[in-house]
Coordinates of C-alpha atoms in Angstrom, one line a residue:
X1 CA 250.4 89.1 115.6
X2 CA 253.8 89.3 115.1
X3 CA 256.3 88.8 118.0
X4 CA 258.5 91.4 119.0
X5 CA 262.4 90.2 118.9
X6 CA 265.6 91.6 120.2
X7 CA 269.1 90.9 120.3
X8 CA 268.5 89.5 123.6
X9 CA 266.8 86.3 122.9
X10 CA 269.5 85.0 120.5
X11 CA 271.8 84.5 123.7
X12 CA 268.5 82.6 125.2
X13 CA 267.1 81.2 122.6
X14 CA 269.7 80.0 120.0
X15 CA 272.9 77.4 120.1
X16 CA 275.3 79.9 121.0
X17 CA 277.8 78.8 117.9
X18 CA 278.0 82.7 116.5
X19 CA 278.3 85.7 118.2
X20 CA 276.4 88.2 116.4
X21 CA 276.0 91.9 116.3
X22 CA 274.6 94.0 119.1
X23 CA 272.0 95.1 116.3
X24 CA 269.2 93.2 114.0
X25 CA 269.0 94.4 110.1
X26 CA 265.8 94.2 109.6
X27 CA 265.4 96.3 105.9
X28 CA 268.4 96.7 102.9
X29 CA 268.2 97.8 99.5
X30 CA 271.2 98.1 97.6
X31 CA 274.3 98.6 99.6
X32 CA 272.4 100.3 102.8
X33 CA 270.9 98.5 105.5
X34 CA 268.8 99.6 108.2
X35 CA 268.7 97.9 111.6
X36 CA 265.5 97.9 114.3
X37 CA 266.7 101.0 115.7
X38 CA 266.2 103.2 111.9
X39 CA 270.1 103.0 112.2
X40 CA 271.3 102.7 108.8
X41 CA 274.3 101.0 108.1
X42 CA 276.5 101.0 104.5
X43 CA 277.0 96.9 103.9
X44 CA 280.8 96.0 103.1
X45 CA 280.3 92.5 104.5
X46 CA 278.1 91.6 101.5
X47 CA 277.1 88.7 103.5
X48 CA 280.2 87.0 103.9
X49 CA 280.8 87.7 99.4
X50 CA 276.9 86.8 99.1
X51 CA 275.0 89.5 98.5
X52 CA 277.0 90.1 94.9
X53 CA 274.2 92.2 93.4
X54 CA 273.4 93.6 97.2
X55 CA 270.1 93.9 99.0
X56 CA 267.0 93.4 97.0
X57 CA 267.8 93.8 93.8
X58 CA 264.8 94.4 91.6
X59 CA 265.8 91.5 88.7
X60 CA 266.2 88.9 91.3
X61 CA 263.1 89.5 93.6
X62 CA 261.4 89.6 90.3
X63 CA 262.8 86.2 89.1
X64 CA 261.9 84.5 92.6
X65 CA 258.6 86.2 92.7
X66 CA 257.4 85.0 89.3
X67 CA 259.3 80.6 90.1
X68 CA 257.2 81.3 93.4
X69 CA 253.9 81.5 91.7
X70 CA 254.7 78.5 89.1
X71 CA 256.5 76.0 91.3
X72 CA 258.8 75.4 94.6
X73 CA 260.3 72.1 94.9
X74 CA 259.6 68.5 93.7
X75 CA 262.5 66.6 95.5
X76 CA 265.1 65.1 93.5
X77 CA 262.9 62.6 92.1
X78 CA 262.3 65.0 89.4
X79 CA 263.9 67.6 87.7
X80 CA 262.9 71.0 86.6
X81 CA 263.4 73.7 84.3
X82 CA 265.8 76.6 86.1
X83 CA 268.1 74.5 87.0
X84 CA 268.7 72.6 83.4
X85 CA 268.7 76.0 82.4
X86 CA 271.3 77.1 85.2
X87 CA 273.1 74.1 84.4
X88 CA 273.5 74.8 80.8
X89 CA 274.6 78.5 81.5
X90 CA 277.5 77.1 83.7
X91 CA 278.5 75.0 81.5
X92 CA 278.5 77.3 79.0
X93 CA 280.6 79.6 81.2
X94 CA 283.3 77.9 82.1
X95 CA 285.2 74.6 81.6
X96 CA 282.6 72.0 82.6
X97 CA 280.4 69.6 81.2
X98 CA 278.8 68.5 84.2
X99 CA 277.2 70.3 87.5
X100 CA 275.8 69.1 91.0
X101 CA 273.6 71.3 92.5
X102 CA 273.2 71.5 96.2
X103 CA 272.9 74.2 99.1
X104 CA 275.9 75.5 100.1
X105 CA 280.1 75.7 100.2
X106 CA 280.3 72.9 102.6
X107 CA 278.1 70.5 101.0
X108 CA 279.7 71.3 97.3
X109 CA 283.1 70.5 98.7
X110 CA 281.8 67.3 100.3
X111 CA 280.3 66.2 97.0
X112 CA 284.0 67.6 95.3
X113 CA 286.0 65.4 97.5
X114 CA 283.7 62.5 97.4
X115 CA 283.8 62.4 94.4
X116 CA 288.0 62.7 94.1
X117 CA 288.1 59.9 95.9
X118 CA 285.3 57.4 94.2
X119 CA 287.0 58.3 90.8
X120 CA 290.2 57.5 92.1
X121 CA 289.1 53.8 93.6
X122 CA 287.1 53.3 90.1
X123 CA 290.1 54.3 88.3
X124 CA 293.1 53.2 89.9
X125 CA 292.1 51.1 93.2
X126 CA 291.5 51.8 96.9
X127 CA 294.7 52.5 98.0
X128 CA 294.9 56.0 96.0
X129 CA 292.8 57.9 98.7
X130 CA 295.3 60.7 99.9
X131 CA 294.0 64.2 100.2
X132 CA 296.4 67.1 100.3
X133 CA 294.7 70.5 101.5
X134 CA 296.8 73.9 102.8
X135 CA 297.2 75.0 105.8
X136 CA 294.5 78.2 107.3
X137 CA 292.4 76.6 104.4
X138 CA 288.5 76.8 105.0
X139 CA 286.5 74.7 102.8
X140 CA 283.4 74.0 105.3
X141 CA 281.9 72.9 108.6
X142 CA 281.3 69.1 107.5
X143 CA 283.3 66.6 108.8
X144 CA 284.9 66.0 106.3
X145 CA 285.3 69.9 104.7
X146 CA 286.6 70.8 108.4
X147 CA 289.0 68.3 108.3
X148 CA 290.1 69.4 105.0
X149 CA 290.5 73.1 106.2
X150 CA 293.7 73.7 107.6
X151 CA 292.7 75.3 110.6
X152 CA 292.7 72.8 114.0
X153 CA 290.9 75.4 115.8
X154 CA 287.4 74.8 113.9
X155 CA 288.3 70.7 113.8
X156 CA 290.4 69.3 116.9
X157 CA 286.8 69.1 119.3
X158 CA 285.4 66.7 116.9
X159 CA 288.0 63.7 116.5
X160 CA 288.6 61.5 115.2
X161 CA 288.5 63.1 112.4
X162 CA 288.6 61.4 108.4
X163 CA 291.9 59.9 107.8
X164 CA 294.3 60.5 104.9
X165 CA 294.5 64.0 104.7
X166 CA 297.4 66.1 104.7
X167 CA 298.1 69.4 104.8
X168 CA 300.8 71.6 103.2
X169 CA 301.6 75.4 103.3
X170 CA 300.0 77.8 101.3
X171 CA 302.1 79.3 98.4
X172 CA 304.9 76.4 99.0
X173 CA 304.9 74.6 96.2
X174 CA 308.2 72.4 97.8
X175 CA 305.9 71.8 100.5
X176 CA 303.5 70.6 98.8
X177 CA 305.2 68.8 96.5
X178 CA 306.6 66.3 99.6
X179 CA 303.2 65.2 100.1
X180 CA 301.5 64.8 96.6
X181 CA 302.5 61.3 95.3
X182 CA 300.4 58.5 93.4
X183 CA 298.4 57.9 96.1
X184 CA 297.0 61.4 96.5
X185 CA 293.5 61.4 95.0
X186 CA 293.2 64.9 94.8
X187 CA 294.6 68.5 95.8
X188 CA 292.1 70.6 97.1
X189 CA 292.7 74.8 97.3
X190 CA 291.2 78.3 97.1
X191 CA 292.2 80.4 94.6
X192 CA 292.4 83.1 97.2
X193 CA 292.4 82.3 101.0
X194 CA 289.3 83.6 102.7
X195 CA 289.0 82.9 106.1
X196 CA 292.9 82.3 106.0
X197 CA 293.3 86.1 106.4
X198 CA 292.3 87.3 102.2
X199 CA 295.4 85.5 100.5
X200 CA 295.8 85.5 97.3
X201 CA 297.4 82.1 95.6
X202 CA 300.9 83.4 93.2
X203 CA 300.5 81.7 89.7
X204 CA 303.1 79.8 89.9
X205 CA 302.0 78.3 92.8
X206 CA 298.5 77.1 91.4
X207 CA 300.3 76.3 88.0
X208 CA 302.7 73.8 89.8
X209 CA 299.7 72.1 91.7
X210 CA 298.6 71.5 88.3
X211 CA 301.6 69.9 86.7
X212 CA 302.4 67.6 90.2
X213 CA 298.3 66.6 90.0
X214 CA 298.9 65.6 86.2
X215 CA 302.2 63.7 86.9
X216 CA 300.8 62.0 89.9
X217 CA 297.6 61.4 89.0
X218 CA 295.5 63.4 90.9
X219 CA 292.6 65.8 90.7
X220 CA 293.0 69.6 91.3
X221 CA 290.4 70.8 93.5
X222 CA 289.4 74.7 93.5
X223 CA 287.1 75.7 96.1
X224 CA 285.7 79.1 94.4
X225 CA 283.1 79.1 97.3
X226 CA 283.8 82.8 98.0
X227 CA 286.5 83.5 94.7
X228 CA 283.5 82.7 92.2
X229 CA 280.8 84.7 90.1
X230 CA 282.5 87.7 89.6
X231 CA 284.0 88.2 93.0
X232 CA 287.8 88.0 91.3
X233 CA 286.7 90.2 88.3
X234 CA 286.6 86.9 86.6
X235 CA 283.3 84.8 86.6
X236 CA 285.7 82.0 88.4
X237 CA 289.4 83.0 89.5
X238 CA 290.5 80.0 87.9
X239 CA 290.3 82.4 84.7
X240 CA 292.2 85.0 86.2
X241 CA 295.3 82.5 86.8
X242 CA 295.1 81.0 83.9
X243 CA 294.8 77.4 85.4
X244 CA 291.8 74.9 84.8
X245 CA 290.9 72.1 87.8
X246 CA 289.4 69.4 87.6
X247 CA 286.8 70.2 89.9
X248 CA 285.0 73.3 91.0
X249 CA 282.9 74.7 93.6
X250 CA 280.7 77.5 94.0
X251 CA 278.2 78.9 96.1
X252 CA 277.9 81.8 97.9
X253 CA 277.7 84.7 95.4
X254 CA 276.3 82.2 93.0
X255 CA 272.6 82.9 94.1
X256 CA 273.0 86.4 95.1
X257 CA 271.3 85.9 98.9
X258 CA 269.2 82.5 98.3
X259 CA 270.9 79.7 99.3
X260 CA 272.4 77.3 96.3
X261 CA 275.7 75.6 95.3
X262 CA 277.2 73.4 92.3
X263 CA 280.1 70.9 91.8
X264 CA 281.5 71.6 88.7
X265 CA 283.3 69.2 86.5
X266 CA 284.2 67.1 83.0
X267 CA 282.0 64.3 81.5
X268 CA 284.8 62.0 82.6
X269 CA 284.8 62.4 86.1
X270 CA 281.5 62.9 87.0
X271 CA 280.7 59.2 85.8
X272 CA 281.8 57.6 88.6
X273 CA 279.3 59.2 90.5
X274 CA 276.5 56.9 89.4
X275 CA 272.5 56.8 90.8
X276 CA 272.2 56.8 94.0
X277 CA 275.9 57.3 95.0
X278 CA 275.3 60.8 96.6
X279 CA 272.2 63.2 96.7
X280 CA 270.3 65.8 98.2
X281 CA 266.4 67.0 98.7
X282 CA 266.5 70.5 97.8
X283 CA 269.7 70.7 96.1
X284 CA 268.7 72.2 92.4
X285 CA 264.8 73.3 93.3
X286 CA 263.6 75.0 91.2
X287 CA 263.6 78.5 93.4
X288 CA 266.9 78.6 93.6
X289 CA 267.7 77.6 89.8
X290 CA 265.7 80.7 89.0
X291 CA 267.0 83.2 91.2
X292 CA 271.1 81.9 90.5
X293 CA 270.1 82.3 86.4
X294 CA 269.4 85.8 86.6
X295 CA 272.3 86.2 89.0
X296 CA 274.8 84.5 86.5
X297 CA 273.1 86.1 83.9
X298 CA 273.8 89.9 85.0
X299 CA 277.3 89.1 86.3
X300 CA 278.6 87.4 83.6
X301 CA 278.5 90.4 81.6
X302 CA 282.0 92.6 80.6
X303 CA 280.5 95.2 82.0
X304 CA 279.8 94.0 85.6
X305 CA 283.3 92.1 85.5
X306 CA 285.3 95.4 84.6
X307 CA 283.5 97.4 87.1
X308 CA 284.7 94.7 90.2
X309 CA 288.7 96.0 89.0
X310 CA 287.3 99.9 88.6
X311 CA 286.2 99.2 92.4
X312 CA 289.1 97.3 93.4
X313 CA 291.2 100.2 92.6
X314 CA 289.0 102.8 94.1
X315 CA 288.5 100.5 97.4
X316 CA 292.6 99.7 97.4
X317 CA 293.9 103.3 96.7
X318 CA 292.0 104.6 99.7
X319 CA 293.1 101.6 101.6
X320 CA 296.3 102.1 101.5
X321 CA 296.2 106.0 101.8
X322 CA 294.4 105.3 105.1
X323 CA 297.2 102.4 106.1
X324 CA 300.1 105.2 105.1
X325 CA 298.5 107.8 107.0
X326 CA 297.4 106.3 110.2
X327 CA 300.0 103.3 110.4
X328 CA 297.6 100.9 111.3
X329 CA 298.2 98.5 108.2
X330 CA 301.1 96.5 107.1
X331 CA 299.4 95.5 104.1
X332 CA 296.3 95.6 101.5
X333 CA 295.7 92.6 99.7
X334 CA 293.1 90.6 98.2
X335 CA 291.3 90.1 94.3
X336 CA 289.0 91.9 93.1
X337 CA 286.4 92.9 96.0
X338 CA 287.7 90.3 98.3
X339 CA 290.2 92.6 100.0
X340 CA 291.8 92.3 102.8
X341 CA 293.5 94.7 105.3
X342 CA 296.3 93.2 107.5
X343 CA 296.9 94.7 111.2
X344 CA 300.2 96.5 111.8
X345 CA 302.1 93.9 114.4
X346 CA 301.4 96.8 117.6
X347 CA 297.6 95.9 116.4
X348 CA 297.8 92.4 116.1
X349 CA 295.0 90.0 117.4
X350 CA 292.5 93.0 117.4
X351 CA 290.7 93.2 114.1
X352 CA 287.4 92.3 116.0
X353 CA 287.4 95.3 117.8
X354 CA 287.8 97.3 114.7
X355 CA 285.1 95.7 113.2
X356 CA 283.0 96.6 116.6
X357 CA 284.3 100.2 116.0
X358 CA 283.0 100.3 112.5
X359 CA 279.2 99.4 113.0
X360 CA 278.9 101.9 115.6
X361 CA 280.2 103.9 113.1
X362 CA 277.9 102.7 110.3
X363 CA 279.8 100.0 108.7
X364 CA 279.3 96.4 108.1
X365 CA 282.4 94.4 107.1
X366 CA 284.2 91.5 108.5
X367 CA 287.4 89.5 109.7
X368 CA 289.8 87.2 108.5
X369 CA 290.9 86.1 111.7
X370 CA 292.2 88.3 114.6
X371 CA 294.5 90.4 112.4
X372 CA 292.9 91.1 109.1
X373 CA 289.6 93.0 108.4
X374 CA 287.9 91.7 105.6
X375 CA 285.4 93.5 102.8
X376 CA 283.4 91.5 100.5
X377 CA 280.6 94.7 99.5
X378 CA 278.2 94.2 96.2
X379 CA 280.2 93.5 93.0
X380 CA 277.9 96.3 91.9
X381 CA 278.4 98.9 94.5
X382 CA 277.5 102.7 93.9
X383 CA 280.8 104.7 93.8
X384 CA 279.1 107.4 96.6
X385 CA 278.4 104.0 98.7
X386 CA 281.9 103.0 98.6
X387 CA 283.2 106.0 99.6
X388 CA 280.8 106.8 102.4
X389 CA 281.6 103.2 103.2
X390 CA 285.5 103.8 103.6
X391 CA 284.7 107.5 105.3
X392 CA 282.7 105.6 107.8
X393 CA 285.4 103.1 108.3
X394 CA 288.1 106.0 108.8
X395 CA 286.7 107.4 111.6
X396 CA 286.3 104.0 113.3
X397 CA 290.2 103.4 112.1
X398 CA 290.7 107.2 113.8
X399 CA 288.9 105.8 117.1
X400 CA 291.3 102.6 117.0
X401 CA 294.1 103.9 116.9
X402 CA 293.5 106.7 119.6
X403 CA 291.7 104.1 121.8
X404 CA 293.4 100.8 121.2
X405 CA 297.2 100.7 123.3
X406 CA 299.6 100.0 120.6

């Protein structure tokens, strides 16, 4: 018999390192979720830019239904057919001729900067181990990804911390420039700042982390964690700018709710990273190499990557209507259906009780820090979901600003 569970026995039971809804989901289909209580709830959090295809989508249960019945995992002593077959499709895709699988953002950007660095000693020597990252980066909870994300709140309690790694502000391409020299292994950015608050890198900015990477040396880094499979309305954002790393990584959306992530890279680079020089157990089973095919499969299609711009605009336009109308909004930005909405300064630091506001309203979505309220819905959302989404979110925006002391 099954036990019964509430929201309760997290705060008992678990390692209290998240601080969850009041409510459980316990059923979603689509972009509606319903909670214990038969609340139902319209799903702009996606996940945290996971869910790109949203709850349960018939193709994908179908795909990890039928791998279920054949075959789960062998270890990495073997390989398996999905994921030479989900190789080949990235590959295929974009500009790499080699992938690493593995289970998440974190653990692709520790393999990514890993790597950097072993190609750089093969290559060059020891001494040419510098790492230059961007300030209110995230790139993962490792201790090396944490140190790498520009953010001392979510690294300072675990010194020391990995050595040689700088940081430089985000669209500053002179500040960035003062620390890249010959001894810099490798530059390391997100297209689009997630967790930094939903900002969007200029082109010129990326384009000149090329050129100093080629005229030092280095390798350009581009965590697409939560920018890749479609999320841009490009399959990688790297397409949108126009700029080509070295290196890629990409999880999240990648296997639409099952957990999976891949390195990315050239035949070049990923031969320093010989047998036995990094691994994992259930990085590339075969479950998750069959559910991330049909993912990439029905994403990578012109149809699904016009419709995230057709949604961007419909999402942004009411946006910014609401942020005229109700002045709680300095700005809307983001790419594609990453979007972001930044707090007017009388509403700074509050953004987590707007998002409190909102699921009792009916609306999941999240933050981007204190100020800036994040959505990240289904690449393939229903039109009526999106606007019963932002209706929903309205009201809660109505509350705010009648409740909140400006």
């Amino acid at each position: 018999m099954s036990q019964h569970v509430t929201r309760k026995d997290f705060d008992s039971w678990m390692v209290p390192v998240y601080a969850p809804a009041a409510f459980i989901p316990v059923h979603a289909e689509g972009a509606r979720v319903v909670d214990q209580a038969g609340k139902e709830y319209i799903d702009f959090a996606g996940g945290i830019a996971v869910n790109a295809l949203g709850h349960a989508h018939p193709e994908l249960r179908k795909a990890l239904e039928q791998q279920a019945g054949k075959l789960w995992h062998t270890g990495n002593g073997y390989t398996n057919e999905p994921i030479l077959r989900l190789a080949k499709q990235l590959i295929d895709a974009t500009f790499a001729e080699r992938v690493f699988f593995c289970n998440s953002g974190a653990e692709a950007n520790e393999a990514a900067l890993k790597l950097a660095r072993k190609y750089a000693h093969d290559t060059v020597g020891p001494h040419k181990s510098g790492i230059v990252a961007f300030n209110n980066a995230f790139h993962g909870r490792t201790l090396f990804t944490v140190s790498a994300g520009g953010q001392p709140a979510y690294s300072r309690d675990f010194a020391p911390l990995p050595p040689q790694i700088e940081h430089a502000r985000f669209n500053d391409l002179t500040s960035a420039a003062e620390l890249i020299t010959d001894n810099t292994c490798a530059v390391i950015v997100e297209p689009v700042q997630g967790e930094g608050g939903v900002l969007p890198a200029r082109a010129e900015f990326l384009q000149g982390l090329r050129e100093l990477c080629d005229r030092h040396g280095a390798l350009l880094i581009f965590d697409e964690v939560q920018t890749g499979v479609g999320r841009s309305g490009q399959l990688y954002a790297y397409m949108h700018y126009g700029v080509t790393p070295d290196i890629l990584t990409s999880a999240k959306a990648l296997g639409g709710g099952f957990p999976v992530a891949a390195m990315l890279t050239t035949d070049g680079i990923a031969k320093s990273m010989s047998v036995g020089t990094h691994g994992t157990t259930w990085g590339g089973n075969p479950l998750a190499g069959a559910v991330a095919g049909k993912v990439l499969e029905i994403i990578n299609t012109p149809h699904v990557l016009a419709g995230v711009g057709a949604r961007h605009d419909r999402m942004v336009s009411q946006l910014n209507a609401l942020a005229q109308r109700l002045g709680l909004f300095s700005e809307i930005r983001g790419l594609g259906l990453l979007i972001g909405g930044v707090l007017a300064p009388a509403y700074a630091g509050k953004a987590k009780a707007l998002l409190q506001m909102a699921a009792e309203e009916g609306l999941m979505m999240l933050i981007a820090g204190a100020d800036v309220v994040r959505f990240t819905p289904s690449l393939i959302i229903d039109e009526r979901d999106i606007d019963e989404g932002l209706a929903r979110f309205t009201r809660a925006c109505e509350r705010f600003v009648a409740e909140m002391p400006s």
